mmCIF file of C-alpha atoms in Angstrom:
data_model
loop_
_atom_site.group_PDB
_atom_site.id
_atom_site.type_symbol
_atom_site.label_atom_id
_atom_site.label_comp_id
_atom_site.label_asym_id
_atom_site.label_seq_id
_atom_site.Cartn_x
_atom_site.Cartn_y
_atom_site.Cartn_z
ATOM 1 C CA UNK A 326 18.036 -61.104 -1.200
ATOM 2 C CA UNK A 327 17.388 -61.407 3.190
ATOM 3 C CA UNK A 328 16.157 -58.991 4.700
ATOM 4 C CA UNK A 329 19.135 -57.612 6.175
ATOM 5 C CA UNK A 330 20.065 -56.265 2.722
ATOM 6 C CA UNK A 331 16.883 -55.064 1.693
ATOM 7 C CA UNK A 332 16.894 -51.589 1.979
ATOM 8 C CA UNK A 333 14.200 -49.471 4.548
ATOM 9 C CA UNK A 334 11.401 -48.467 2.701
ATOM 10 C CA UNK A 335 9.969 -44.878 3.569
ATOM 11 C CA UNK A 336 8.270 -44.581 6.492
ATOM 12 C CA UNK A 337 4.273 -44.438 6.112
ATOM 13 C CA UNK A 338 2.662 -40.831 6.989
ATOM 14 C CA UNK A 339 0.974 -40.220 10.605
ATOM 15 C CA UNK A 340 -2.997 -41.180 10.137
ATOM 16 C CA UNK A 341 -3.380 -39.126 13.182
ATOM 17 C CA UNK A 342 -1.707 -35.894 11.905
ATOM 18 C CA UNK A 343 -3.434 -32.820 11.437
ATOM 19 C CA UNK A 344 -3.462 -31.825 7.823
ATOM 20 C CA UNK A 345 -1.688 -28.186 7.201
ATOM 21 C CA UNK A 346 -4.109 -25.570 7.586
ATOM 22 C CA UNK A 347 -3.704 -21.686 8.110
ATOM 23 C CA UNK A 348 -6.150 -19.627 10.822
ATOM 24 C CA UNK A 349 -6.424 -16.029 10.134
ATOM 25 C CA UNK A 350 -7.759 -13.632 12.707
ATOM 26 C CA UNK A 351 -8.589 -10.536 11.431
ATOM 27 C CA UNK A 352 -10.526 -7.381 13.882
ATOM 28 C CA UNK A 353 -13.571 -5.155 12.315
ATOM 29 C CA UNK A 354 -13.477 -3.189 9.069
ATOM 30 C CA UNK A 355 -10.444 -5.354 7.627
ATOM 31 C CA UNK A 356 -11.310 -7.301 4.561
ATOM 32 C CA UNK A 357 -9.263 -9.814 4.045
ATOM 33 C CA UNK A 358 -11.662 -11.424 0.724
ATOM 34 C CA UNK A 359 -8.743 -10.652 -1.857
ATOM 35 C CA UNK A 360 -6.135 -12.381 -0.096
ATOM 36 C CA UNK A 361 -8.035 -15.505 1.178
ATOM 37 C CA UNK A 362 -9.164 -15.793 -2.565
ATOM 38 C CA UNK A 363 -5.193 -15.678 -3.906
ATOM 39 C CA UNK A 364 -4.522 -18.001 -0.618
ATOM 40 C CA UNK A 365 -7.436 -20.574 -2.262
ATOM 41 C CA UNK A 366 -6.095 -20.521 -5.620
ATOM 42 C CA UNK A 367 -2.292 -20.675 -4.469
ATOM 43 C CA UNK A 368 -2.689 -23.818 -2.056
ATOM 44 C CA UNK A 369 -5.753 -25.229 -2.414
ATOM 45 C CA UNK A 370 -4.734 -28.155 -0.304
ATOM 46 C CA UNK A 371 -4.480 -25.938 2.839
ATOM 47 C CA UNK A 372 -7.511 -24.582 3.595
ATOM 48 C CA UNK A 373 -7.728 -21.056 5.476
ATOM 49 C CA UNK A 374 -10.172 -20.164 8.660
ATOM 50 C CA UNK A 375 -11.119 -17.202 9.396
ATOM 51 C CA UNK A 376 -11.689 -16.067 12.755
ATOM 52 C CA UNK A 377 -13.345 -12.118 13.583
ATOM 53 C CA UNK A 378 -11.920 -10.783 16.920
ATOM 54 C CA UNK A 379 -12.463 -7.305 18.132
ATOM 55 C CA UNK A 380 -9.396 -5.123 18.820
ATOM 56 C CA UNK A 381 -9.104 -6.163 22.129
ATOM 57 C CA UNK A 382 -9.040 -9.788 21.364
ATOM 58 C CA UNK A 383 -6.357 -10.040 18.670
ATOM 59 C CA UNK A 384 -3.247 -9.732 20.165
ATOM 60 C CA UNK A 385 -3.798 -12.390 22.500
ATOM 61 C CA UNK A 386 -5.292 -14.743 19.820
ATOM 62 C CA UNK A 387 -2.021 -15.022 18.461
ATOM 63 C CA UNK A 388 -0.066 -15.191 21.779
ATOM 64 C CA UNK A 389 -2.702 -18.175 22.614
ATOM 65 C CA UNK A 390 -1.904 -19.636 19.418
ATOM 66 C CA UNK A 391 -5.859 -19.916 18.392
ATOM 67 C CA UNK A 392 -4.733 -18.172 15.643
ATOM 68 C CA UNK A 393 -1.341 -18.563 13.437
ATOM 69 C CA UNK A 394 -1.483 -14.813 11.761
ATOM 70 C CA UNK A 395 -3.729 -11.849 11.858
ATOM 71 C CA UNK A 396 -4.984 -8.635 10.424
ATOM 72 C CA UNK A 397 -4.817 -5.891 13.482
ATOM 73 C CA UNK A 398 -5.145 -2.344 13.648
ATOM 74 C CA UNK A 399 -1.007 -1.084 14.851
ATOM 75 C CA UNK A 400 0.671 -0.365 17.764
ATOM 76 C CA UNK A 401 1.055 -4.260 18.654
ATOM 77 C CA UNK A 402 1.423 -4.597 22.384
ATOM 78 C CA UNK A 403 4.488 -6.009 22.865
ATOM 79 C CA UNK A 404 8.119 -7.408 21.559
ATOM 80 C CA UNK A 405 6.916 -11.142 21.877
ATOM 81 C CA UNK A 406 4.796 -10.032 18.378
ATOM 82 C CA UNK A 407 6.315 -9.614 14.809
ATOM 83 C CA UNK A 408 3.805 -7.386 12.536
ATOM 84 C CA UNK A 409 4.152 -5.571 9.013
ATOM 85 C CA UNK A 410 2.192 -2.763 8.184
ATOM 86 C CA UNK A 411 0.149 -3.252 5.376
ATOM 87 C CA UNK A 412 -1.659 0.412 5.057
ATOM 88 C CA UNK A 413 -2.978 3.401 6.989
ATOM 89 C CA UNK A 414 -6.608 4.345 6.393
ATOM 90 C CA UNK A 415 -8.343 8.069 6.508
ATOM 91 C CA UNK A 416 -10.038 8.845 9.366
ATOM 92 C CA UNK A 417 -13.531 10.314 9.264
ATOM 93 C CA UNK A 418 -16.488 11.886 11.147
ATOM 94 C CA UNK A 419 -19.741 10.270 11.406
ATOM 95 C CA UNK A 420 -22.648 12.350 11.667
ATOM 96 C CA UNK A 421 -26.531 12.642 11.036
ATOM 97 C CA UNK A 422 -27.136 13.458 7.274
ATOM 98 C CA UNK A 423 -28.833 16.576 8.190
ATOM 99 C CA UNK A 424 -25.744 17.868 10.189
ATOM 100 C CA UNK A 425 -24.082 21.169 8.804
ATOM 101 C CA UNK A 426 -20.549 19.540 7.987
ATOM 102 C CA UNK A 427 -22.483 16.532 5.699
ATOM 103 C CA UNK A 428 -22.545 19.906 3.846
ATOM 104 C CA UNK A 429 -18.623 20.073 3.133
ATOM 105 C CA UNK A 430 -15.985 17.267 1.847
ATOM 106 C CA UNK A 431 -13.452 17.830 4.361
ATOM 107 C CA UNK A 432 -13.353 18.444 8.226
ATOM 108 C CA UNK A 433 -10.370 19.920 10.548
ATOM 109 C CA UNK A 434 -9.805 18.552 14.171
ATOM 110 C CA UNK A 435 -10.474 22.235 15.269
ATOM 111 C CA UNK A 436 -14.055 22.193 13.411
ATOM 112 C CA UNK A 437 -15.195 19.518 16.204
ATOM 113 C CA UNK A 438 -14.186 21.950 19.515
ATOM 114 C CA UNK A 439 -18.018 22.880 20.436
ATOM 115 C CA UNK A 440 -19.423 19.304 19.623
ATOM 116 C CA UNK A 441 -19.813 16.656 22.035
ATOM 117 C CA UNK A 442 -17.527 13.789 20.093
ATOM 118 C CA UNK A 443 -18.155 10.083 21.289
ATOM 119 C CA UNK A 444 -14.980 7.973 22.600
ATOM 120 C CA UNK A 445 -15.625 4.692 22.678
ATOM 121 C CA UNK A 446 -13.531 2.064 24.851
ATOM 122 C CA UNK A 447 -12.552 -0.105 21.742
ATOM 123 C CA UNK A 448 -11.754 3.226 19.976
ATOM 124 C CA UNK A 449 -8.282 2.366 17.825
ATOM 125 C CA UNK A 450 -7.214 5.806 17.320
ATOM 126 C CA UNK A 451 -4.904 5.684 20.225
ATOM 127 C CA UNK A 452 -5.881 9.293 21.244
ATOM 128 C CA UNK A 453 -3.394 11.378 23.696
ATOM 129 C CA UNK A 454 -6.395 14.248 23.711
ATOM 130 C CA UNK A 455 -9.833 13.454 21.799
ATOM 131 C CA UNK A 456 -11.064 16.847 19.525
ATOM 132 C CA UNK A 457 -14.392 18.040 20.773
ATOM 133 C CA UNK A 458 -16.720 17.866 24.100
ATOM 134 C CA UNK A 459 -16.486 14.448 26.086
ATOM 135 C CA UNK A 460 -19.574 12.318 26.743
ATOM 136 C CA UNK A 461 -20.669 11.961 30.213
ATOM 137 C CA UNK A 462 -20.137 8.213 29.747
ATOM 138 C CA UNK A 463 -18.033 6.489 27.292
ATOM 139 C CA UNK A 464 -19.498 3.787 25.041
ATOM 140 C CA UNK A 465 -19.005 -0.059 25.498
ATOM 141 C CA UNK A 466 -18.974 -0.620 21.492
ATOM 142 C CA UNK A 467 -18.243 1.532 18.083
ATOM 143 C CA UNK A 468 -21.539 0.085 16.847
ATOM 144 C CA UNK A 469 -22.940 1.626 20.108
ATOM 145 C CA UNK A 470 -21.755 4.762 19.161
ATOM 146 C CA UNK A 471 -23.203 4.793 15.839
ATOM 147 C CA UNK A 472 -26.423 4.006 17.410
ATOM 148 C CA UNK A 473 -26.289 7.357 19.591
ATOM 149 C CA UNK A 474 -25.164 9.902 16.497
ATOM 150 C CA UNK A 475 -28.060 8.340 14.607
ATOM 151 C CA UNK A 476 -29.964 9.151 17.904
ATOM 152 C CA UNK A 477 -28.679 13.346 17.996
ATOM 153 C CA UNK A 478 -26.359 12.006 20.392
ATOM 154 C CA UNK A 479 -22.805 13.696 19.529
ATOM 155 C CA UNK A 480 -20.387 12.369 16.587
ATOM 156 C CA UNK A 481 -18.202 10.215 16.293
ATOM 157 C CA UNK A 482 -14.593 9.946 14.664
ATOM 158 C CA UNK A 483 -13.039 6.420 13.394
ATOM 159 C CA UNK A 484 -11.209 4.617 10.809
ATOM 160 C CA UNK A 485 -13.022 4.879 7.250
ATOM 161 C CA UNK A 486 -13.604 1.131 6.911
ATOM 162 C CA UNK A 487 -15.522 1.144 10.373
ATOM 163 C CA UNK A 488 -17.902 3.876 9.285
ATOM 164 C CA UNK A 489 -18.897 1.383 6.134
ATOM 165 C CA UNK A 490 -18.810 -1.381 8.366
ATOM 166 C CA UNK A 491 -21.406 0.415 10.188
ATOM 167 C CA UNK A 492 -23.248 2.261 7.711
ATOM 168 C CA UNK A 493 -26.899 3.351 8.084
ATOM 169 C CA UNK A 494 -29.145 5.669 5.471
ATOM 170 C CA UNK A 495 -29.366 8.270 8.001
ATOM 171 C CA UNK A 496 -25.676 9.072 9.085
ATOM 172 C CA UNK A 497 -22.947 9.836 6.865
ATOM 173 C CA UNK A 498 -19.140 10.408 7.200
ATOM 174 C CA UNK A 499 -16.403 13.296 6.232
ATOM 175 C CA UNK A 500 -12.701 13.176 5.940
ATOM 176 C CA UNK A 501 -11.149 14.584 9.178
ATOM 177 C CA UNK A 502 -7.821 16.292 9.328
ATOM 178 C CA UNK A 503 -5.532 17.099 12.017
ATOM 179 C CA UNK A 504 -6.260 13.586 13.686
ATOM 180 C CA UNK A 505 -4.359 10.374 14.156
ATOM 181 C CA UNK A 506 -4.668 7.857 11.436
ATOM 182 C CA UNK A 507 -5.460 3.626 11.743
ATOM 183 C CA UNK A 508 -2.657 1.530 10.439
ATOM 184 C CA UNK A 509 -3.444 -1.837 9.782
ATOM 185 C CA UNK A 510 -0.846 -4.580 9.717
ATOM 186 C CA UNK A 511 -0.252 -8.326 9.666
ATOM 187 C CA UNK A 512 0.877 -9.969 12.444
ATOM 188 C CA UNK A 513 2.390 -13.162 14.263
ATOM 189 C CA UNK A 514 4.396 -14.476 16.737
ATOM 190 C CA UNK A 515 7.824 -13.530 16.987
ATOM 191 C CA UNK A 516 10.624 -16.050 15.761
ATOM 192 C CA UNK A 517 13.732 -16.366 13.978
ATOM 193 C CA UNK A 518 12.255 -16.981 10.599
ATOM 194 C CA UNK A 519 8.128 -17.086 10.583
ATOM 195 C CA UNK A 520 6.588 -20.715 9.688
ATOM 196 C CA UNK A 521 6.539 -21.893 6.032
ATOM 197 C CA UNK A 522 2.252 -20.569 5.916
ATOM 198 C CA UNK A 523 2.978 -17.711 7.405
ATOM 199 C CA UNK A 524 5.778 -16.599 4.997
ATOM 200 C CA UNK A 525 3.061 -18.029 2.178
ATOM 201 C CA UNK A 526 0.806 -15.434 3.404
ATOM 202 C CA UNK A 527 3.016 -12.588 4.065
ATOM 203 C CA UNK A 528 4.089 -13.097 0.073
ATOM 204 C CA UNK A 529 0.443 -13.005 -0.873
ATOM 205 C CA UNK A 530 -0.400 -9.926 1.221
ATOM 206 C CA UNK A 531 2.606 -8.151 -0.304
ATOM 207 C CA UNK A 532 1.855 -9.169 -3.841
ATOM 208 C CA UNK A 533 4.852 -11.363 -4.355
ATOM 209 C CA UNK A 534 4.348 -13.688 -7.576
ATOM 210 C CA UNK A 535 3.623 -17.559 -7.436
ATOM 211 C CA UNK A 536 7.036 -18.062 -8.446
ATOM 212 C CA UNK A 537 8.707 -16.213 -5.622
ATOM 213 C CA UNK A 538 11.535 -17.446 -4.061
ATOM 214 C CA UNK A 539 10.413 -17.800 -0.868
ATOM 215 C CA UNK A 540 7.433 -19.885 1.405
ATOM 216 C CA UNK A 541 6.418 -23.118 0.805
ATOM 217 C CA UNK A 542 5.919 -23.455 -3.068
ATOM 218 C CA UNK A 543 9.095 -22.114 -3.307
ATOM 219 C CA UNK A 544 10.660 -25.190 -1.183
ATOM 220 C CA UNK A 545 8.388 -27.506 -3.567
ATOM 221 C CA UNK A 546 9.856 -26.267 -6.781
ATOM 222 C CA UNK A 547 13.443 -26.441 -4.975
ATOM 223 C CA UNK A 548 13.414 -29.748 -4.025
ATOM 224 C CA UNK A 549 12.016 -30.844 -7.832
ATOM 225 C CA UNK A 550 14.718 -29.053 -9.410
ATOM 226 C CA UNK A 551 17.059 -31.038 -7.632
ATOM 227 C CA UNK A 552 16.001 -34.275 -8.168
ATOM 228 C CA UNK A 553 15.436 -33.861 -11.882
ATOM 229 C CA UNK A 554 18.194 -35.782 -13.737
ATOM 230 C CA UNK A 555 20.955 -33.894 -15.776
ATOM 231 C CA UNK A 556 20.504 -33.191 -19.146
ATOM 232 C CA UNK A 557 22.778 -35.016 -21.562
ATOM 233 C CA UNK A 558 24.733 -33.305 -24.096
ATOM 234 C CA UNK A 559 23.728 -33.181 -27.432
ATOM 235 C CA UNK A 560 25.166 -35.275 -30.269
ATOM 236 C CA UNK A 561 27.855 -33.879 -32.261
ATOM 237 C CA UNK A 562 26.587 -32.000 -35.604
ATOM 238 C CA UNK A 563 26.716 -34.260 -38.556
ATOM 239 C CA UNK A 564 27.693 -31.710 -42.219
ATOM 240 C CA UNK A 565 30.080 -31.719 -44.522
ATOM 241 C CA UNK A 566 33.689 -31.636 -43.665
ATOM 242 C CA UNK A 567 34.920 -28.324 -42.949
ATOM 243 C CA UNK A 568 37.121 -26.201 -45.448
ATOM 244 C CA UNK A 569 40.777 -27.921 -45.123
ATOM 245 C CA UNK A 570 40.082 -31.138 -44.114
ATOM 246 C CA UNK A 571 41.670 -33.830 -45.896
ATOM 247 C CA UNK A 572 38.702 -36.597 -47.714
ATOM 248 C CA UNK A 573 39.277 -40.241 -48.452
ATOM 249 C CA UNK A 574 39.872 -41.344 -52.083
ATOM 250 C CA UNK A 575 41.329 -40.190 -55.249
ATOM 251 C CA UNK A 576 42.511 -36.355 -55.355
ATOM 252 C CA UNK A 577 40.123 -34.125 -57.382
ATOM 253 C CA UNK A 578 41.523 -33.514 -60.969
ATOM 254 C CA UNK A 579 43.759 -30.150 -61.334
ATOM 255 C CA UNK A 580 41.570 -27.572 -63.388
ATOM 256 C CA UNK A 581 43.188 -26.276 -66.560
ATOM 257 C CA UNK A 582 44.544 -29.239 -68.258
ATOM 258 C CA UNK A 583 47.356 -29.622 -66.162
ATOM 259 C CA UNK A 584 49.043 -26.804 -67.775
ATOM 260 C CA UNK A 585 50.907 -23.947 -66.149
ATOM 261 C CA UNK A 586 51.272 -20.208 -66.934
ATOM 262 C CA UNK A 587 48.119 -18.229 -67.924
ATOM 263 C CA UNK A 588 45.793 -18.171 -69.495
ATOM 264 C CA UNK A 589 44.287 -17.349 -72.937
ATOM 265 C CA UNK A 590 43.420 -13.777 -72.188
ATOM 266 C CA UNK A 591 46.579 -12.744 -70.085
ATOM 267 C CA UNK A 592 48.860 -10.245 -70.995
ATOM 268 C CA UNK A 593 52.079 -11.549 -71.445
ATOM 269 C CA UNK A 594 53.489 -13.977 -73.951
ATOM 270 C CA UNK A 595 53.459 -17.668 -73.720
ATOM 271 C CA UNK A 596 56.350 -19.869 -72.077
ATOM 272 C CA UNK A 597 59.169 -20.132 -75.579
ATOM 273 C CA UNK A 598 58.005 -17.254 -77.559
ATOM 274 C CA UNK A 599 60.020 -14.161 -78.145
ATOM 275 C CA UNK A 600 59.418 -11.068 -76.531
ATOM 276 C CA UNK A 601 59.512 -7.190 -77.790
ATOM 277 C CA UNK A 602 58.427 -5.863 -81.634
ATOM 278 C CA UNK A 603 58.089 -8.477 -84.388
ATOM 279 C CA UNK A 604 60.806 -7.842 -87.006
ATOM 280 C CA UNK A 605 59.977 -6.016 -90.020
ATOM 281 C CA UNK A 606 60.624 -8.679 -93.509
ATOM 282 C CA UNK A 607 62.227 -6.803 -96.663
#
């Protein structure tokens, strides 16, 4: 054979590309544990980063493309970002444990109107009017508000995941009604159809089975269904002839002696004998 008629063997993979990998941002009080751990045991080839942004940060994360996907708190701030919400948390008070409403289970907006309440600039409530008294100064941080209500210095209303991100012996937190509530969703850049990981993740964070139809195991199985040679029939059944069909050799042997008429035990007379009532001999 020359070498014009061998055939082109497949080209070699890229020693200088990047091997698939996934980068998750994801802002304060989301816990992404359970879905990273499906995400390991799904594609363990791929591994998955994760990177902690504040609020402020995520959104352009993805739009800078240091990250492929992340967990953020809802409304996205833009069209140039696709997002699903995931869930909407309860929103609570924190305040000192000693503080009359660590007395009661359940706190309304209008319970907070004589208390200095603490606002501060990464809040993610998305406020149009704050319940309660404003500080004189806003602070930088949540964590530096929860430093001033354990100091006697107001309250302070977020998310329920950021008061046990932030949780300290001498503070505690009560539902709070009659507020805005903290979606969280999963986000990415907006396209046509989102990137093969991507759509691996979205399936996870949805709870779609290993075996869905769509992201990239999906594509695996596919393409190894279609290579996979037809099946070939199965051999015809082997038995005895069927009732009818005609067999090689001598004919079976008539039963009854060849004989017609019937038999021994029928009721009427055999073939040459007389019929009706014998005749009476004088």
């Amino acid at each position: 054979m020359t070498g014009s008629d061998a055939s082109p063997s497949a080209p070699s993979p890229d020693p200088s590309a990047d091997p698939p990998s996934f980068r998750l941002a994801y802002v304060p009080g989301v816990t992404p544990s359970k879905w990273v751990r499906i995400w390991n045991e799904r594609l363990p080839d791929v591994p998955l980063t994760l990177h902690a942004v504040t609020p402020a940060e995520a959104f352009g994360a993805l739009r800078e493309g240091t990250a492929d996907a992340g967990l953020v708190r809802l409304p996205a701030d833009g069209d140039d970002l696709s997002a699903i919400p995931l869930y909407t948390e309860t929103t609570v008070v924190v305040v000192p444990k000693d503080h009359l409403f660590a007395a009661v289970e359940e706190v309304a907006a209008e319970d907070l109107a004589d208390e200095l309440v603490l606002h501060p600039l990464d809040d993610t409530l998305g406020w149009e009017s704050p319940p309660g008294r404003p500080a004189f100064e806003r602070p930088a941080t949540t964590a530096d508000a929860v430093e001033l209500v354990a100091a006697g210095v107001g309250l302070l209303v977020v998310p329920q995941s950021l008061a046990r991100l932030h949780h300290r012996k001498d503070l505690t937190y009560r539902t709070l009604t009659g507020v805005p509530q903290s979606r969280v969703a999963l986000s990415w850049p907006a396209a046509d159809e989102a990137p093969d990981l991507v759509e691996e993740f979205i399936g996870i964070v949805r709870g779609r089975t290993v075996n869905s139809t769509r992201g990239r195991r999906a594509e695996e199985s596919k393409g190894r269904k279609e290579q996979k040679p037809a099946a070939t029939g199965k051999p015809a059944k082997s038995g005895k002839p069927g009732a009818g069909s005609r067999t090689s050799g001598r004919p079976a042997a008539r039963k009854g002696g060849g004989t017609s008429g019937r038999g021994a035990g029928g009721s009427g007379s055999a073939r040459g004998g007389r019929s009706g009532k014998p005749r009476r001999r004088s």
